[in-house]
Every structure is written in C-alpha cells, then in structure tokens.
mmCIF file of C-alpha atoms and ligand atoms in Angstrom:
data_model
loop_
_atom_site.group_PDB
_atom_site.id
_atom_site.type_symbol
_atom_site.label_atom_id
_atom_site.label_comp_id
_atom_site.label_asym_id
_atom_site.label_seq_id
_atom_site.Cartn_x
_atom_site.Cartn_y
_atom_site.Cartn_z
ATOM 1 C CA UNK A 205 130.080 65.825 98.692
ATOM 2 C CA UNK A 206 132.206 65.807 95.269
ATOM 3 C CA UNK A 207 132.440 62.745 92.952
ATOM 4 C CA UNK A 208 135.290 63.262 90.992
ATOM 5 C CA UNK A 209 135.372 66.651 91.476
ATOM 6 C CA UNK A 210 131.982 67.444 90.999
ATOM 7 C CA UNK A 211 129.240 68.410 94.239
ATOM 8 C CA UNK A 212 126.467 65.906 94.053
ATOM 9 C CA UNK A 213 124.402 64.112 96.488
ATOM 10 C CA UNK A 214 123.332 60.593 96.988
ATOM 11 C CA UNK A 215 119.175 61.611 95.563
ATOM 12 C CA UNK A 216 118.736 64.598 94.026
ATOM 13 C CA UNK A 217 115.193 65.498 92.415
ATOM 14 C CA UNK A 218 114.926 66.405 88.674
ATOM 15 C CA UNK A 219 114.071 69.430 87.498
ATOM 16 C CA UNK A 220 110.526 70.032 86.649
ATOM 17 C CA UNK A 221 109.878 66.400 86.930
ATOM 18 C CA UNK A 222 108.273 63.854 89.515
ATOM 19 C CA UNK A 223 111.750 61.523 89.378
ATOM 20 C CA UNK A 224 115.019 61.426 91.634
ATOM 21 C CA UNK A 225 118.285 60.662 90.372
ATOM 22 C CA UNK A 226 120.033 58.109 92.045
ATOM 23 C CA UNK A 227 123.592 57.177 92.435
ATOM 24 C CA UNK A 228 123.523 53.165 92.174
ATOM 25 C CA UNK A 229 124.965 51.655 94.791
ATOM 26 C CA UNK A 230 125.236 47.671 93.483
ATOM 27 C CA UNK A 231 127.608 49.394 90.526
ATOM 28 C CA UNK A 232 130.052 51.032 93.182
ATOM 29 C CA UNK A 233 133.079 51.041 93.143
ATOM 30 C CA UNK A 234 133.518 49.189 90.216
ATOM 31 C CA UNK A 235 131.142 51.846 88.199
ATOM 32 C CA UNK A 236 129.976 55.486 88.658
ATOM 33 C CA UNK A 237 125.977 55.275 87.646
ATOM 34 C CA UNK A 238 123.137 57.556 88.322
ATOM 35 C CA UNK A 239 119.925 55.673 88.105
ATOM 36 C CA UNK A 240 116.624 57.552 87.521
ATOM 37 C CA UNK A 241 113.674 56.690 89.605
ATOM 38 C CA UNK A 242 110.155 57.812 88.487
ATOM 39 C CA UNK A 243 107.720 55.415 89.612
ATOM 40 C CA UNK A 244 107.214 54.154 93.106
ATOM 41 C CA UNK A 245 108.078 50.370 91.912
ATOM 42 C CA UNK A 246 111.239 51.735 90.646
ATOM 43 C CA UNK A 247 111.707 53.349 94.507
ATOM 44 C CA UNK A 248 111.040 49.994 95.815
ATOM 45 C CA UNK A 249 112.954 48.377 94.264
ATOM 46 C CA UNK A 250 115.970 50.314 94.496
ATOM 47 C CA UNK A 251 115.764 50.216 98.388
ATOM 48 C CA UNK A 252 115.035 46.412 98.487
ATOM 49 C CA UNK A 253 117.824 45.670 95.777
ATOM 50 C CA UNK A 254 119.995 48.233 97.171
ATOM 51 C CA UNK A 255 121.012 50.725 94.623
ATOM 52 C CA UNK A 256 119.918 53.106 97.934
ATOM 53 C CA UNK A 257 121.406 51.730 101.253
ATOM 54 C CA UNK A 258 122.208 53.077 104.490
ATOM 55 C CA UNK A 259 119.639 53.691 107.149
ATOM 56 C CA UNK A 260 118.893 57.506 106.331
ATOM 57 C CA UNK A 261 119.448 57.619 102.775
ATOM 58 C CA UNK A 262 116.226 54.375 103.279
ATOM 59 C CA UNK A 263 114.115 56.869 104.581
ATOM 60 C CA UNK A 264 114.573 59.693 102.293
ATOM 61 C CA UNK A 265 113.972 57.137 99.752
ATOM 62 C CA UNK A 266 111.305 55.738 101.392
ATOM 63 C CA UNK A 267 109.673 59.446 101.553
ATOM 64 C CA UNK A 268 109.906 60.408 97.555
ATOM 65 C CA UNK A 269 108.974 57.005 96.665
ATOM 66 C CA UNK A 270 105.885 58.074 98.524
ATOM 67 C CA UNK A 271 105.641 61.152 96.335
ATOM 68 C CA UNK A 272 106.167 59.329 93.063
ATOM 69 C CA UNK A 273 103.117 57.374 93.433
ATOM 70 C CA UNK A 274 100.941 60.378 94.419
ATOM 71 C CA UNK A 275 102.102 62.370 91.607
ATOM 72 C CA UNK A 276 100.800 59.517 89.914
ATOM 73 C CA UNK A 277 97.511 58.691 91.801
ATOM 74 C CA UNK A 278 97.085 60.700 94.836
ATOM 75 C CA UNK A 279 93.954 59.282 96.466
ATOM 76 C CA UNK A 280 93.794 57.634 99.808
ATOM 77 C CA UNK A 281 94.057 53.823 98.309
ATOM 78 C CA UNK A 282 97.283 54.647 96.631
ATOM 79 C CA UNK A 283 98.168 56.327 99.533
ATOM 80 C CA UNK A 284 97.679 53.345 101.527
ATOM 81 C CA UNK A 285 98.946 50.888 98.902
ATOM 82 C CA UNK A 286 102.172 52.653 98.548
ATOM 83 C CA UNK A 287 103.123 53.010 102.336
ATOM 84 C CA UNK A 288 102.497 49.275 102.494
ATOM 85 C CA UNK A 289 105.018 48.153 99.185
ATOM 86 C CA UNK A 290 107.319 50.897 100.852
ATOM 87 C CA UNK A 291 107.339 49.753 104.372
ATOM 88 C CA UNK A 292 108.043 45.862 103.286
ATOM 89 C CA UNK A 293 110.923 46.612 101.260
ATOM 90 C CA UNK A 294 113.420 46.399 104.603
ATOM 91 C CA UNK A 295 112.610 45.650 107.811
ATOM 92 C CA UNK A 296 115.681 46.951 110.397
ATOM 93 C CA UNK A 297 116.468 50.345 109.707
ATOM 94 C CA UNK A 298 113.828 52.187 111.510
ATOM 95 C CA UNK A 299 114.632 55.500 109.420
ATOM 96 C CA UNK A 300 112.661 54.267 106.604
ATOM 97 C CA UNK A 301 109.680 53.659 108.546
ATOM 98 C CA UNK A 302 110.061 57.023 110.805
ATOM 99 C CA UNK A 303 110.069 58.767 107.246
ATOM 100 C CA UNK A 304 107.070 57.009 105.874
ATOM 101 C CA UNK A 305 105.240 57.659 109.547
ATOM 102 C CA UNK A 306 105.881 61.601 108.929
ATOM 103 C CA UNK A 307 104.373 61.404 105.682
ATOM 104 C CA UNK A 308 101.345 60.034 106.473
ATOM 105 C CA UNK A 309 100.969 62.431 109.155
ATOM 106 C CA UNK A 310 101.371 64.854 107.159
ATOM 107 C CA UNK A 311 99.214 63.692 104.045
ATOM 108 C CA UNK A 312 96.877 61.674 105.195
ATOM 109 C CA UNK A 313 94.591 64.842 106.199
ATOM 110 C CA UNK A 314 95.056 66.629 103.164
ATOM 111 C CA UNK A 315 92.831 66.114 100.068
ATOM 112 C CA UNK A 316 93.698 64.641 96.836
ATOM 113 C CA UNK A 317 94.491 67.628 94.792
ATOM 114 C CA UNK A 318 96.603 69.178 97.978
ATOM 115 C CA UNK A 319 99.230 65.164 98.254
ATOM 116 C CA UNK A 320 100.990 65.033 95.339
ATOM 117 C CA UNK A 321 102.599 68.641 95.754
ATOM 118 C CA UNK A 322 102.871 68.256 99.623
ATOM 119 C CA UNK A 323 104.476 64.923 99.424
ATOM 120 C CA UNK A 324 107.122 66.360 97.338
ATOM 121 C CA UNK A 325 108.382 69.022 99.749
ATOM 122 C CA UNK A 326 107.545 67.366 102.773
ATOM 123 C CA UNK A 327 110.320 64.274 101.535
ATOM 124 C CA UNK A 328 112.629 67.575 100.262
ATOM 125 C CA UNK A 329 112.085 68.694 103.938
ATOM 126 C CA UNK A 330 113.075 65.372 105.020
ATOM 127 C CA UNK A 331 116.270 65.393 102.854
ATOM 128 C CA UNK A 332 117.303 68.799 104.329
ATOM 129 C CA UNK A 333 116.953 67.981 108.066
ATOM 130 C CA UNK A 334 118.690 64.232 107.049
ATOM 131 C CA UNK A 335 121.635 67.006 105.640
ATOM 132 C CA UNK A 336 121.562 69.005 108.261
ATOM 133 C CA UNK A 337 121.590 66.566 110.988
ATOM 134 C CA UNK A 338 124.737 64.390 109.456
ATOM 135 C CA UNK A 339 126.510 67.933 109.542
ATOM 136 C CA UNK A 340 126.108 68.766 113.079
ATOM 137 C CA UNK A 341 126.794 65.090 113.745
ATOM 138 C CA UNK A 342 130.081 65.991 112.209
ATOM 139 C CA UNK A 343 130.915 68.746 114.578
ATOM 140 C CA UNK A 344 129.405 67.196 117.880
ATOM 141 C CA UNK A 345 131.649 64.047 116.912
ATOM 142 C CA UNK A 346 134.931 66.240 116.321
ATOM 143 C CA UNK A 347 134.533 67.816 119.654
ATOM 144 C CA UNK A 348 135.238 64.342 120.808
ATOM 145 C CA UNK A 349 137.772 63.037 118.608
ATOM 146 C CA UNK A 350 139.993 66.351 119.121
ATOM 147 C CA UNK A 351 141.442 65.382 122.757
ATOM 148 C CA UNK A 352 142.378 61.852 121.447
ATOM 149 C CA UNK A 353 143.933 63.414 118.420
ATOM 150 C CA UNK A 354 145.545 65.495 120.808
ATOM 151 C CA UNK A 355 147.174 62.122 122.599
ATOM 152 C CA UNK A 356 149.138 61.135 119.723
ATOM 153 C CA UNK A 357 149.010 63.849 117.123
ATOM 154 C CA UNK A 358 146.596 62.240 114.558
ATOM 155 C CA UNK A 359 143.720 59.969 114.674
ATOM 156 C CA UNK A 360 143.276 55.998 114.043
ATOM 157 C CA UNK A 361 139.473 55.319 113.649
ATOM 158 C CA UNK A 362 137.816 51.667 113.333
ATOM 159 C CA UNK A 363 134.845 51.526 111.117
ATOM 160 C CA UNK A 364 132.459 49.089 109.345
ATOM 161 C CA UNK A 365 130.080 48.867 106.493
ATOM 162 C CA UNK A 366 129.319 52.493 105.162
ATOM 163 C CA UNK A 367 127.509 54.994 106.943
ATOM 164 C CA UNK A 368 129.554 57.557 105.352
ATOM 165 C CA UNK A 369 128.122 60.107 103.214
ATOM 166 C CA UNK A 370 126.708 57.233 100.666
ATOM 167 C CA UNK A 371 124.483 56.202 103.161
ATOM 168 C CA UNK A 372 122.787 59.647 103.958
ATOM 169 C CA UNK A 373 122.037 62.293 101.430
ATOM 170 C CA UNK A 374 125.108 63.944 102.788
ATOM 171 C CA UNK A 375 127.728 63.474 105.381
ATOM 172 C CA UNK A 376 127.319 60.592 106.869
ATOM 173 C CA UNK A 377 126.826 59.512 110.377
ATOM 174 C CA UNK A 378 129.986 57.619 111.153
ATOM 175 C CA UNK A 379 132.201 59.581 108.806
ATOM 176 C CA UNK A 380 130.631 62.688 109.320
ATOM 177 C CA UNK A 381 133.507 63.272 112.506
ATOM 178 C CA UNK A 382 135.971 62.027 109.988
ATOM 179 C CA UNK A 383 135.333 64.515 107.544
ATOM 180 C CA UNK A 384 134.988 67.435 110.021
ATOM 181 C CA UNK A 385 138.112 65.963 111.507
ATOM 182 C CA UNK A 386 140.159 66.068 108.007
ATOM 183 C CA UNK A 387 138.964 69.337 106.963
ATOM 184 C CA UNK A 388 139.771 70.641 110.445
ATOM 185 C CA UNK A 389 143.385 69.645 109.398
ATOM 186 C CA UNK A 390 143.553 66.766 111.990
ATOM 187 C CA UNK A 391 145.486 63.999 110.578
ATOM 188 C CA UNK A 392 143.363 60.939 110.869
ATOM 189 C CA UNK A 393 143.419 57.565 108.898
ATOM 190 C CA UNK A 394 140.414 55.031 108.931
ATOM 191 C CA UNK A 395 140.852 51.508 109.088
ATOM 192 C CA UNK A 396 137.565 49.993 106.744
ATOM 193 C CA UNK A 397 136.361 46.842 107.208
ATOM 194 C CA UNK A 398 135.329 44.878 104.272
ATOM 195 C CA UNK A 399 131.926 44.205 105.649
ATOM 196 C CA UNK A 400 131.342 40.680 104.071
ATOM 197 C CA UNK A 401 128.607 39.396 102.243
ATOM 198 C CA UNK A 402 128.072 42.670 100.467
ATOM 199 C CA UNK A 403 131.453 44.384 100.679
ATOM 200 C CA UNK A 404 129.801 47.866 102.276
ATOM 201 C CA UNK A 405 133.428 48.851 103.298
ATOM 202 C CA UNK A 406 134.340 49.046 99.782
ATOM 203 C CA UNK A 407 132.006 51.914 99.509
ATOM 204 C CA UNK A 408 133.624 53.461 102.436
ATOM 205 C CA UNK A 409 137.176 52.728 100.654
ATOM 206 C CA UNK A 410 135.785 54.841 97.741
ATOM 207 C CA UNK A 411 134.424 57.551 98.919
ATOM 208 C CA UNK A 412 136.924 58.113 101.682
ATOM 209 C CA UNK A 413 139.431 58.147 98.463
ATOM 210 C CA UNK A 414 137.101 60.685 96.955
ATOM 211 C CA UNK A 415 138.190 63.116 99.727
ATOM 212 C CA UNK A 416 141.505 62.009 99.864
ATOM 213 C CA UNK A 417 141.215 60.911 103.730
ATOM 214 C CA UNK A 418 143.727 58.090 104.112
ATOM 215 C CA UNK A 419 142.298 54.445 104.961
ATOM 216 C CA UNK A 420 143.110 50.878 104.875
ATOM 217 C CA UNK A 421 140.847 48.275 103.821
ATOM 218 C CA UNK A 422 141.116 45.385 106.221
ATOM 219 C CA UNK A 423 139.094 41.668 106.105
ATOM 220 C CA UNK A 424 136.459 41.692 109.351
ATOM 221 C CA UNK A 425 138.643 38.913 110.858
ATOM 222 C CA UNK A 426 141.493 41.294 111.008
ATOM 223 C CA UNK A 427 139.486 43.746 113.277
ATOM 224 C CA UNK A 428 140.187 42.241 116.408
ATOM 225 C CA UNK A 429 143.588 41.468 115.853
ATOM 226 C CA UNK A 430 143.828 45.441 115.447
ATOM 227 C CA UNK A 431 142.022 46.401 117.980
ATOM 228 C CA UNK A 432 143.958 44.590 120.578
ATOM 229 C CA UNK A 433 146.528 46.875 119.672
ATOM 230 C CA UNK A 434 148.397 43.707 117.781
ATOM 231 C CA UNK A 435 149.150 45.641 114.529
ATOM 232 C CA UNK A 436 150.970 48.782 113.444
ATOM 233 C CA UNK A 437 148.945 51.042 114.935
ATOM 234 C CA UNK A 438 146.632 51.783 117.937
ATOM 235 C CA UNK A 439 143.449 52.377 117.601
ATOM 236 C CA UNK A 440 141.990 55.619 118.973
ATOM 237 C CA UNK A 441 137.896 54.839 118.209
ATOM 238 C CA UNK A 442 135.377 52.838 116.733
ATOM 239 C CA UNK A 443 132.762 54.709 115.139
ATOM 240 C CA UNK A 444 129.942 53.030 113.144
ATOM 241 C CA UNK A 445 126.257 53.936 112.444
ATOM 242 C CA UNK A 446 123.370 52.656 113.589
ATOM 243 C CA UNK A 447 119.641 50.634 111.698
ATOM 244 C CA UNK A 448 117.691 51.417 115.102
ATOM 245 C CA UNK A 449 118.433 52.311 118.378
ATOM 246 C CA UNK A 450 116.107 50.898 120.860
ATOM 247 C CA UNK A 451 114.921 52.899 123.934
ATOM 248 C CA UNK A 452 117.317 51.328 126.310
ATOM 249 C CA UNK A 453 120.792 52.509 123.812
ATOM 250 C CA UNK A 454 120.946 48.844 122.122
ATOM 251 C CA UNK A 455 121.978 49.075 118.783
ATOM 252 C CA UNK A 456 121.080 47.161 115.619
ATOM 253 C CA UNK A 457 123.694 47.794 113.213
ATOM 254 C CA UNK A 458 125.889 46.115 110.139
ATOM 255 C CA UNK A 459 126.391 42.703 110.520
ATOM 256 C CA UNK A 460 129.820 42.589 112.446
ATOM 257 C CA UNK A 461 129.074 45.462 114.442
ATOM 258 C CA UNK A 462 128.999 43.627 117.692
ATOM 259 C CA UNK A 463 131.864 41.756 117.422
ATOM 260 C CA UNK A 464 133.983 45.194 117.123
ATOM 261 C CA UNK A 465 132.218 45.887 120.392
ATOM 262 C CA UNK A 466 133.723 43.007 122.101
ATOM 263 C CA UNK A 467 136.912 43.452 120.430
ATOM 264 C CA UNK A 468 137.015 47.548 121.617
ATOM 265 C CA UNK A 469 135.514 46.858 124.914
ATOM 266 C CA UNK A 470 138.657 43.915 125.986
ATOM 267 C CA UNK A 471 141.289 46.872 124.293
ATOM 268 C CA UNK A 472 139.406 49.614 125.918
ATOM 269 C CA UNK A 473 138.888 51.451 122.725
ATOM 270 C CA UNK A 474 135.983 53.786 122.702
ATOM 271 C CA UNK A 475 133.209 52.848 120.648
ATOM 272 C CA UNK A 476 130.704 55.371 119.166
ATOM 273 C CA UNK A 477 127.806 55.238 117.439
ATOM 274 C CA UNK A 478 126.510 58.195 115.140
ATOM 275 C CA UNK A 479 122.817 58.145 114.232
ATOM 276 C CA UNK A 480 119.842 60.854 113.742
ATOM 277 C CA UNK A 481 116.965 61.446 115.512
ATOM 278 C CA UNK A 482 115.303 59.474 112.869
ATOM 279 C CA UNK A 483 117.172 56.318 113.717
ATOM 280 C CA UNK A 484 116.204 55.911 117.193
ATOM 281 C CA UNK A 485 112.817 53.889 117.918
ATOM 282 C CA UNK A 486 111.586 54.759 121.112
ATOM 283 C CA UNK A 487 108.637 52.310 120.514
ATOM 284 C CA UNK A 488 111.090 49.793 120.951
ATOM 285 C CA UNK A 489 112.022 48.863 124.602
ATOM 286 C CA UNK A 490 115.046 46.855 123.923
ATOM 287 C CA UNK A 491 117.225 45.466 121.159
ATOM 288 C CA UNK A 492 115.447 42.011 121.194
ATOM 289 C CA UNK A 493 112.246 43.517 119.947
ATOM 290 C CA UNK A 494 114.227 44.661 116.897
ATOM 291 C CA UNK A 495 113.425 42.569 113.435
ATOM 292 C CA UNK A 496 116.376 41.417 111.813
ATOM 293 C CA UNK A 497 116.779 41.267 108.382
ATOM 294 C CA UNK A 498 117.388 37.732 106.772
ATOM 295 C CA UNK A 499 118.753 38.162 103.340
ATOM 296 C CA UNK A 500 119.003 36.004 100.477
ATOM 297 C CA UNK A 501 121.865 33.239 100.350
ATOM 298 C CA UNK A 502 123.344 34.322 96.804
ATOM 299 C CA UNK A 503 124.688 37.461 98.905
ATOM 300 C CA UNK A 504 127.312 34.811 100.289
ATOM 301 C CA UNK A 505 127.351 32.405 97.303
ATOM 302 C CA UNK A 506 128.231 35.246 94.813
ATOM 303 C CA UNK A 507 131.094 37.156 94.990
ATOM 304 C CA UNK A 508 131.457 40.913 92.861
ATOM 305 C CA UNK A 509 134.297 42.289 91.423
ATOM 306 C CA UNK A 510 136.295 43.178 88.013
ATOM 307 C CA UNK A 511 137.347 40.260 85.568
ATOM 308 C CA UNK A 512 141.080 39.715 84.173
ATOM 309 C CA UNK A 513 139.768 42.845 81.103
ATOM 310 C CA UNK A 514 138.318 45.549 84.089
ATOM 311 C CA UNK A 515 134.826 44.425 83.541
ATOM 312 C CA UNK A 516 132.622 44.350 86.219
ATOM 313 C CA UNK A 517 131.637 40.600 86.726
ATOM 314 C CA UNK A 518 130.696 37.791 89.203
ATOM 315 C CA UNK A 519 131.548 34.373 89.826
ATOM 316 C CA UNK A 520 129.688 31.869 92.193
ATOM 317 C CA UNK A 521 132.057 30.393 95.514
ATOM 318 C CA UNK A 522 129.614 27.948 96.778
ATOM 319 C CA UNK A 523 127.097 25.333 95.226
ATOM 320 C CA UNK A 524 123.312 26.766 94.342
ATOM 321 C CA UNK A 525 121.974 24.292 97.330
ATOM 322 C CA UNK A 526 124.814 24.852 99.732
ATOM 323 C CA UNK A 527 122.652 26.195 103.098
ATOM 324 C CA UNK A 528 123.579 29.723 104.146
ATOM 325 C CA UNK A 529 122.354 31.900 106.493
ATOM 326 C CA UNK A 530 122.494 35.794 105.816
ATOM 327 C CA UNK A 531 121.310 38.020 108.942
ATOM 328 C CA UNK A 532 122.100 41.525 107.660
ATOM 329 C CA UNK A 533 122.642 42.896 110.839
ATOM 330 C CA UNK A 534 123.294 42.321 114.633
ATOM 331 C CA UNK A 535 122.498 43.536 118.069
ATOM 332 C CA UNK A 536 125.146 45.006 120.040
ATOM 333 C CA UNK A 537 124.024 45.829 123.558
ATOM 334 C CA UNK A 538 123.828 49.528 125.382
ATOM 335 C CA UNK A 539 126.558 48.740 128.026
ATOM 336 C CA UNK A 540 129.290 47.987 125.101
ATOM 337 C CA UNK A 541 128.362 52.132 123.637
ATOM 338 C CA UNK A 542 130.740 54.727 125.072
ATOM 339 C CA UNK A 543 128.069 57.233 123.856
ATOM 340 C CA UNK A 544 125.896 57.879 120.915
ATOM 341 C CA UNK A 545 126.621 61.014 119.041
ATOM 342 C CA UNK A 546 123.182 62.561 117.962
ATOM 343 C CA UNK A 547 122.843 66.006 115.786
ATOM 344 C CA UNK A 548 121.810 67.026 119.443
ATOM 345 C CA UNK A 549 125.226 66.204 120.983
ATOM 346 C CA UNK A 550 126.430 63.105 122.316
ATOM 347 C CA UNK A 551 124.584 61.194 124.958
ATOM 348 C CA UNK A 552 124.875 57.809 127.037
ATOM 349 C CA UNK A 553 123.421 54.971 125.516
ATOM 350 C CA UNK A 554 120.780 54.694 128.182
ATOM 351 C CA UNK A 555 117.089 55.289 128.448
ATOM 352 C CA UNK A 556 117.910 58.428 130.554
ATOM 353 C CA UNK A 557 120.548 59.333 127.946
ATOM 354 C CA UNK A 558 118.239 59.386 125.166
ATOM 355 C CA UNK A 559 115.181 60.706 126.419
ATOM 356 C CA UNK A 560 117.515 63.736 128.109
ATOM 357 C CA UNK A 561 118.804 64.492 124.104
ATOM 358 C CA UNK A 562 115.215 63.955 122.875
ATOM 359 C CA UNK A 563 113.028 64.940 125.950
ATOM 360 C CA UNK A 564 109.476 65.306 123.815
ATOM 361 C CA UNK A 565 110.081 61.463 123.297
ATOM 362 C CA UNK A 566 109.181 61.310 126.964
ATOM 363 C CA UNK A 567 105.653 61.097 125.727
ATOM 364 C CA UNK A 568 106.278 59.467 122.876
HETATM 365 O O1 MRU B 663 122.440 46.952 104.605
HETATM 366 P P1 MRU B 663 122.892 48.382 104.565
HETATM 367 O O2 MRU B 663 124.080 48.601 103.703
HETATM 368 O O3 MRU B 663 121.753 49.320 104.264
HETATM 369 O O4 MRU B 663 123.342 48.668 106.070
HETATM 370 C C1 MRU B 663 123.875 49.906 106.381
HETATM 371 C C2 MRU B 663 124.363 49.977 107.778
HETATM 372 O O5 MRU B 663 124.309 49.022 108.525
HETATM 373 C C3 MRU B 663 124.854 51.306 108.258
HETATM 374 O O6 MRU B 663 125.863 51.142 109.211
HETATM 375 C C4 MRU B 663 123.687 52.058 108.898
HETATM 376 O O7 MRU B 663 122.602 52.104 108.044
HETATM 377 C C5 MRU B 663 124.065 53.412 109.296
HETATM 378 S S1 MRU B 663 124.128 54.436 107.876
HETATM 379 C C6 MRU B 663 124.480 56.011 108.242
#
C-alpha cells in the first residue's frame, strides 16, 4: 500500500531491533504518524487505545506484542503474564485471540533461550499469511463483483467502518475487492459511512483517496435512504468485514453493521462479508455467545477534528455525567449474508458453508 507515494504497511519491524513501527491510527486523517512500539505495554496499549484497529491488524499486533516481552524476559511466567495483558486488551475480534492461541502453541514447548527468536518469526509468519490472505480475498471478491459491474458498467459499493488495508497489514478484507476491482480498470465508487462514535469511515475516506478510488462519505443515517435505491445512485453491494464469525455464519461486526443488513436485505442488495481464516471462531456456536465490546462514554461525548487554524483538536458535545452507552459492535445474523468471501473463496454463511471452505475445522 503507498502513503503518499511511498509503499509502507500498517506494522513493519525495525531493523536489527525488537520494536515495530506503527502507523497511529487515533492521529488519522488529521495527521500522518508512525509510532514505535518496543515494549509489550506499549503493544497493549496501542491495541486497547487504538493506534492499531481492525480485526487482523489486532492479531498481528497481538502476536509481536508477544515477542516484545520475550525479547525482554522469555521465561514461562512472562510468557503467561503477557498472553493474559494481551488477551484483555479487546474482547470481540477473535483474530487477536486466534493469533495469541498460535503463539502459544508454538512457544510454549520451546525453552527459554529458543522464545524470544521464535516468537519473532512466528508473528512475521503471521503478518505474511494476514498479507497473503487479504490479497486472495481481493481476487476471490472481484470474481464476484465483475458480473454486477458488468450490469451497469461500473460498480456502487456500500461500506462501513474500515476494514480496508488500515485494518490488516495489507489489503484489507472489505476493500481488498475494491482495490482488485480499480486496478482491474473496473470503474467503481464506494459510498463510506462515517461509522459514528469513532469516525472509522474517515479512515476509509483516506486511504481510499490514497489510491485515488472515488468515494463519498455519507452519515450512517443516510445508509438506508441509499440503499433503498432513494438517492443518485443504486447500489450494487455491501461489503464490510467481520470481528468474529460464529460457526453458524453470524457475524459480529462494526457497530451499524446490522442495520445495513436490514436496509440491503428490504432493497435486495447483496451483502458480503470479507474475513480470514483467522476471523472465524468455530468454538463459537452462534452469534449470541459472542462478547461485545462496551466502550467508554467519552467516545460519544467527544468529538475529533481540526480547529478554525488546521490543528488537530477536540471539543466535548454532551455533559461529563450525561449516560451513554457505547457497544462497539453488533450481531448481524447468518440468513441476512449473501456469502462470506474467505482467502479460500466465497462460501454460504452456514455451518455447512464454513466447515466445506475450512474442512480440518470439522474437528476443531
Ligand atoms: O473497533 P475497530 O475499529 O477495531 O473495528 C473494526 C471493524 O469492525 C472492522 O470492520 C473489522 O475489524 C474488520 S477489519 C478487516
């Protein structure tokens, strides 16, 4: 992915050092800032505070922070100590704790002196595969976008929050089609949806602009209007990402996520999710046994943005004891998915569907 220009990633490790570099998510769009994590606090904290968000991008996170506190102390209590700090920094998106699962797995046996250089490469290996995945996400996705763009000529997609390339180390999920649509030369043009309290659609808005793929930023409430074909335009899919998929195809996404369901189900717009191998929990039966995340009022109380001189600023809409509630993200059942695209191909959103994409989940 290019940021002005320039190929970077969303973590990339430092040379001949136990740190990542970080681009800092709570300073987007209003500032470009890499943020240097060398500690597994400072991992931690940068999931929990989100300066890392996005269900994959969690995990690989989740996976060096591991290896930051090993090159530090690699013995089986920091081990320990370090999957528990990681593990309670967010609750829904299973990604982070499939990544901090594989770890242990894979460390847990090994000695002391053998962790701190394993832990590195197995969360580089992790990275790769999160990469790779995203990509081929990308093309199984554009396989089936191309007949609709072949309807009307270009493409109208529907999205929310960001599970673009930010929240990935590459790619993206959701916009991974989009991409592989507008390099393939398809003309296609996102509608973004602010994603209220924390605005993830204006990191869609900016790094959709970084590629030059045409979008519109649109308030949530203006979704449905859309989608019911009431605007300037019809809508041709929604595609969003995913926290967790349970067993059954429900999906715990965004905030918002299920209302676009409704919305695309009444217009008969297709409605796709994109998500990894790593974001599907076949531990969990259905969506109900899926923890949402309750975050803290000030998300909704505070609002972000540039002051009259361009500097980044906020300014408080709503009393310090005014009562809010803040679920992060929602529940959208199977039967309102018109298939999940997977790195494997797309699939029904159906125990049958899943466990035919991933069949060694079977015994799972
Ligand atoms: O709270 P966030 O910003 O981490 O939530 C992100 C989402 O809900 C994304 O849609 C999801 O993680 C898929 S990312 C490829």
């Amino acid at each position: 992915m290019q940021v002005n220009t320039i190929p970077t990633r969303t973590l990339r490790p430092v040379p001949d050092a136990p740190a990542v570099d970080i681009i800092d998510q709570t300073a987007l769009p209003y500032a470009y800032r890499i943020v240097r994590l060398a500690t597994l606090d400072d991992a931690a904290h940068a999931i929990r505070a989100m300066q890392v968000r996005g269900a994959p991008l969690i995990g690989v996170t989740g996976a060096y922070g591991l290896a930051l506190a090993l090159a530090q102390r690699p013995d089986d209590a920091s081990l320990n100590a370090a999957l528990a700090m990681l593990a309670a920094t967010r609750p829904t998106a299973v990604n982070l704790h499939w990544a901090l699962a594989r770890m242990q797995k894979r460390l847990a046996p090994l000695g002391a002196a053998e962790r701190a250089e394993a832990a590195w490469h197995e969360a580089a290996l992790i990275a790769e595969e999160d990469a790779a995945q995203c990509r081929r996400i990308g093309e199984h996705g554009l396989a089936l976008l191309r007949p609709l763009a072949a309807r009307c000529g270009r493409l109208e997609i529907m999205t929310h929050c960001n599970a673009g390339w930010l929240a990935c180390v590459e790619y993206g999920t959701a916009l991974a089609p989009v991409y592989a649509a507008f390099a393939a030369g398809i003309e296609v043009h996102v509608w973004v949806s602010e994603t209220r309290p924390r605005n993830q659609g204006l990191l869609t808005a900016w790094e959709l602009r970084q590629r030059r793929v045409p979008h519109t930023l649109i308030a949530d409430n203006a979704a449905g209007l859309l989608l019911a074909g009431g605007g300037s335009c019809a809508i041709d899919a929604v595609l969003v990402g995913a926290d967790r998929i349970a067993a059954n195809g429900d999906v715990a996404n965004k905030v918002g996520t299920y209302l676009k369901a409704l919305a695309a189900r009444e217009a008969g717009v297709p409605f796709y999710v994109a998500a990894p191998r790593s974001t599907i929990d076949f531990d969990c039966a259905s969506g109900t046994e899926i923890p949402i995340e309750e975050r803290s009022g000030d998300e909704l109380r505070v609002v972000h943005g540039l002051d009259a001189i361009g500097q980044p600023g906020q300014l408080r809409q709503l009393a310090l004891d005014e009562a809010v509630g803040n679920p992060a993200f929602d529940l959208t059942p199977a039967r309102f998915v018109t298939a999940i695209i997977t790195e494997l191909g797309p699939c029904p959103a159906t125990n049958e569907g899943l466990r035919g994409v991933y069949p060694e989940a079977r015994h799972a």
